[in-house]
Amino acid sequence: MNNSSNNNIFPDLLTKEELIKFLRIPEVSKAQDYHNVIAHLKRIHDLPCIHICRQPLYPIEAIRKWIEEKTVLEK
């Protein structure tokens, strides 16, 4: 089995910095510290996160599902 096929069985994991960019927080938040925005989303809005070696990582598919669940359809 080659490495490229192995990569498909593991979820893509984002670092906090990558998640900040993915969610476009600098474009929509007036917060001084974007890490606080992520902490708030985790605490109040159940943002999906796992910890590996005490470092938070964010599974991209879980984040996409979370966004879909949080999306409100406008009428």
Short mmCIF file of N, CA and C in Angstrom, two decimals:
data_model
loop_
_atom_site.label_atom_id
_atom_site.label_comp_id
_atom_site.label_asym_id
_atom_site.label_seq_id
_atom_site.Cartn_x
_atom_site.Cartn_y
_atom_site.Cartn_z
N MET A 1 0.84 -1.17 0.00
CA MET A 1 0.00 0.00 0.00
C MET A 1 0.89 1.24 0.00
N ASN A 2 0.64 2.17 -0.89
CA ASN A 2 1.48 3.36 -0.93
C ASN A 2 0.92 4.45 -0.03
N ASN A 3 1.72 5.47 0.22
CA ASN A 3 1.33 6.54 1.14
C ASN A 3 0.10 7.30 0.70
N SER A 4 -0.07 7.51 -0.59
CA SER A 4 -1.21 8.31 -1.04
C SER A 4 -2.53 7.63 -0.70
N SER A 5 -2.60 6.30 -0.75
CA SER A 5 -3.84 5.63 -0.39
C SER A 5 -4.04 5.63 1.12
N ASN A 6 -2.95 5.62 1.90
CA ASN A 6 -3.07 5.69 3.36
C ASN A 6 -3.63 7.01 3.82
N ASN A 7 -3.33 8.09 3.12
CA ASN A 7 -3.80 9.41 3.52
C ASN A 7 -5.31 9.51 3.49
N ASN A 8 -5.97 8.71 2.69
CA ASN A 8 -7.42 8.80 2.56
C ASN A 8 -8.17 8.22 3.75
N ILE A 9 -7.52 7.40 4.57
CA ILE A 9 -8.23 6.79 5.69
C ILE A 9 -8.20 7.66 6.94
N PHE A 10 -7.39 8.69 6.97
CA PHE A 10 -7.30 9.59 8.12
C PHE A 10 -7.96 10.92 7.78
N PRO A 11 -8.70 11.49 8.75
CA PRO A 11 -9.31 12.79 8.47
C PRO A 11 -8.24 13.87 8.38
N ASP A 12 -8.50 14.86 7.59
CA ASP A 12 -7.60 16.00 7.55
C ASP A 12 -7.79 16.79 8.83
N LEU A 13 -6.71 17.10 9.47
CA LEU A 13 -6.74 17.83 10.73
C LEU A 13 -6.16 19.23 10.54
N LEU A 14 -6.89 20.22 11.02
CA LEU A 14 -6.43 21.60 10.94
C LEU A 14 -5.83 22.02 12.27
N THR A 15 -4.77 22.82 12.21
CA THR A 15 -4.26 23.47 13.41
C THR A 15 -5.18 24.65 13.73
N LYS A 16 -4.99 25.26 14.88
CA LYS A 16 -5.81 26.42 15.24
C LYS A 16 -5.61 27.56 14.23
N GLU A 17 -4.38 27.78 13.80
CA GLU A 17 -4.11 28.83 12.82
C GLU A 17 -4.80 28.55 11.49
N GLU A 18 -4.77 27.29 11.05
CA GLU A 18 -5.44 26.92 9.80
C GLU A 18 -6.95 27.08 9.94
N LEU A 19 -7.49 26.72 11.10
CA LEU A 19 -8.93 26.87 11.33
C LEU A 19 -9.34 28.33 11.31
N ILE A 20 -8.54 29.19 11.91
CA ILE A 20 -8.83 30.62 11.91
C ILE A 20 -8.94 31.12 10.48
N LYS A 21 -8.04 30.71 9.62
CA LYS A 21 -8.10 31.11 8.21
C LYS A 21 -9.28 30.46 7.50
N PHE A 22 -9.52 29.16 7.77
CA PHE A 22 -10.61 28.43 7.12
C PHE A 22 -11.96 29.07 7.43
N LEU A 23 -12.16 29.49 8.68
CA LEU A 23 -13.42 30.13 9.08
C LEU A 23 -13.46 31.62 8.76
N ARG A 24 -12.37 32.15 8.21
CA ARG A 24 -12.26 33.56 7.83
C ARG A 24 -12.47 34.50 9.01
N ILE A 25 -12.01 34.11 10.15
CA ILE A 25 -12.21 34.90 11.36
C ILE A 25 -11.60 36.30 11.25
N PRO A 26 -10.40 36.46 10.67
CA PRO A 26 -9.87 37.83 10.55
C PRO A 26 -10.77 38.75 9.72
N GLU A 27 -11.53 38.18 8.81
CA GLU A 27 -12.40 38.99 7.95
C GLU A 27 -13.71 39.38 8.62
N VAL A 28 -14.15 38.59 9.63
CA VAL A 28 -15.47 38.83 10.21
C VAL A 28 -15.44 39.23 11.68
N SER A 29 -14.31 39.09 12.33
CA SER A 29 -14.25 39.37 13.76
C SER A 29 -13.47 40.64 14.05
N LYS A 30 -13.92 41.37 15.06
CA LYS A 30 -13.19 42.55 15.52
C LYS A 30 -12.33 42.23 16.73
N ALA A 31 -12.27 40.96 17.10
CA ALA A 31 -11.50 40.53 18.26
C ALA A 31 -10.02 40.83 18.06
N GLN A 32 -9.35 41.15 19.16
CA GLN A 32 -7.90 41.39 19.11
C GLN A 32 -7.14 40.08 18.99
N ASP A 33 -7.68 39.02 19.60
CA ASP A 33 -7.01 37.72 19.61
C ASP A 33 -7.96 36.68 19.02
N TYR A 34 -7.65 36.20 17.84
CA TYR A 34 -8.52 35.25 17.15
C TYR A 34 -8.57 33.90 17.87
N HIS A 35 -7.58 33.61 18.68
CA HIS A 35 -7.59 32.37 19.46
C HIS A 35 -8.74 32.40 20.47
N ASN A 36 -9.07 33.59 20.98
CA ASN A 36 -10.21 33.72 21.88
C ASN A 36 -11.52 33.40 21.17
N VAL A 37 -11.61 33.76 19.91
CA VAL A 37 -12.81 33.46 19.12
C VAL A 37 -12.98 31.94 19.02
N ILE A 38 -11.90 31.24 18.74
CA ILE A 38 -11.96 29.78 18.64
C ILE A 38 -12.34 29.19 19.99
N ALA A 39 -11.77 29.68 21.07
CA ALA A 39 -12.10 29.18 22.41
C ALA A 39 -13.59 29.38 22.69
N HIS A 40 -14.11 30.52 22.32
CA HIS A 40 -15.54 30.80 22.49
C HIS A 40 -16.39 29.83 21.68
N LEU A 41 -16.02 29.60 20.44
CA LEU A 41 -16.77 28.67 19.58
C LEU A 41 -16.75 27.26 20.17
N LYS A 42 -15.62 26.85 20.72
CA LYS A 42 -15.54 25.52 21.35
C LYS A 42 -16.43 25.45 22.58
N ARG A 43 -16.36 26.48 23.42
CA ARG A 43 -17.07 26.47 24.70
C ARG A 43 -18.58 26.66 24.53
N ILE A 44 -18.98 27.58 23.72
CA ILE A 44 -20.39 27.96 23.61
C ILE A 44 -21.11 27.24 22.47
N HIS A 45 -20.41 26.98 21.38
CA HIS A 45 -21.06 26.45 20.18
C HIS A 45 -20.60 25.04 19.81
N ASP A 46 -19.91 24.36 20.71
CA ASP A 46 -19.51 22.96 20.51
C ASP A 46 -18.69 22.73 19.24
N LEU A 47 -17.78 23.61 18.97
CA LEU A 47 -16.87 23.43 17.83
C LEU A 47 -16.10 22.12 18.01
N PRO A 48 -16.12 21.23 17.02
CA PRO A 48 -15.43 19.95 17.15
C PRO A 48 -13.91 20.11 17.24
N CYS A 49 -13.32 19.37 18.17
CA CYS A 49 -11.88 19.46 18.39
C CYS A 49 -11.40 18.16 19.02
N ILE A 50 -10.20 17.77 18.66
CA ILE A 50 -9.53 16.66 19.35
C ILE A 50 -8.18 17.18 19.84
N HIS A 51 -7.63 16.51 20.80
CA HIS A 51 -6.30 16.89 21.30
C HIS A 51 -5.34 15.72 21.08
N ILE A 52 -4.21 16.04 20.50
CA ILE A 52 -3.13 15.07 20.32
C ILE A 52 -1.89 15.71 20.92
N CYS A 53 -1.30 15.04 21.87
CA CYS A 53 -0.13 15.58 22.58
C CYS A 53 -0.42 16.98 23.14
N ARG A 54 -1.62 17.12 23.68
CA ARG A 54 -2.10 18.36 24.29
C ARG A 54 -2.31 19.50 23.31
N GLN A 55 -2.23 19.21 22.04
CA GLN A 55 -2.44 20.25 21.02
C GLN A 55 -3.82 20.07 20.40
N PRO A 56 -4.62 21.14 20.32
CA PRO A 56 -5.93 21.01 19.69
C PRO A 56 -5.79 20.89 18.18
N LEU A 57 -6.53 19.95 17.63
CA LEU A 57 -6.60 19.78 16.18
C LEU A 57 -8.07 19.68 15.81
N TYR A 58 -8.40 20.12 14.61
CA TYR A 58 -9.78 20.25 14.19
C TYR A 58 -10.01 19.43 12.92
N PRO A 59 -10.76 18.32 13.03
CA PRO A 59 -11.02 17.48 11.86
C PRO A 59 -11.89 18.24 10.85
N ILE A 60 -11.39 18.40 9.65
CA ILE A 60 -12.04 19.24 8.65
C ILE A 60 -13.46 18.77 8.33
N GLU A 61 -13.67 17.47 8.24
CA GLU A 61 -15.02 16.98 7.93
C GLU A 61 -15.99 17.29 9.07
N ALA A 62 -15.53 17.17 10.31
CA ALA A 62 -16.38 17.51 11.46
C ALA A 62 -16.67 19.00 11.48
N ILE A 63 -15.70 19.81 11.10
CA ILE A 63 -15.90 21.26 11.03
C ILE A 63 -16.93 21.59 9.95
N ARG A 64 -16.81 20.94 8.80
CA ARG A 64 -17.79 21.18 7.72
C ARG A 64 -19.20 20.78 8.16
N LYS A 65 -19.32 19.66 8.84
CA LYS A 65 -20.63 19.22 9.34
C LYS A 65 -21.15 20.20 10.38
N TRP A 66 -20.29 20.67 11.26
CA TRP A 66 -20.65 21.66 12.29
C TRP A 66 -21.18 22.93 11.62
N ILE A 67 -20.49 23.39 10.57
CA ILE A 67 -20.93 24.59 9.84
C ILE A 67 -22.32 24.34 9.25
N GLU A 68 -22.51 23.18 8.64
CA GLU A 68 -23.80 22.85 8.04
C GLU A 68 -24.91 22.86 9.10
N GLU A 69 -24.62 22.29 10.26
CA GLU A 69 -25.61 22.25 11.34
C GLU A 69 -25.91 23.64 11.91
N LYS A 70 -24.91 24.51 11.90
CA LYS A 70 -25.07 25.87 12.45
C LYS A 70 -25.67 26.84 11.42
N THR A 71 -25.72 26.44 10.17
CA THR A 71 -26.20 27.32 9.12
C THR A 71 -27.70 27.50 9.25
N VAL A 72 -28.12 28.77 9.24
CA VAL A 72 -29.54 29.10 9.30
C VAL A 72 -29.95 29.55 7.91
N LEU A 73 -30.99 28.92 7.40
CA LEU A 73 -31.47 29.31 6.07
C LEU A 73 -32.24 30.62 6.19
N GLU A 74 -31.86 31.58 5.35
CA GLU A 74 -32.56 32.87 5.35
C GLU A 74 -33.77 32.78 4.43
N LYS A 75 -34.84 33.44 4.85
CA LYS A 75 -36.06 33.44 4.04
C LYS A 75 -36.19 34.73 3.27
#
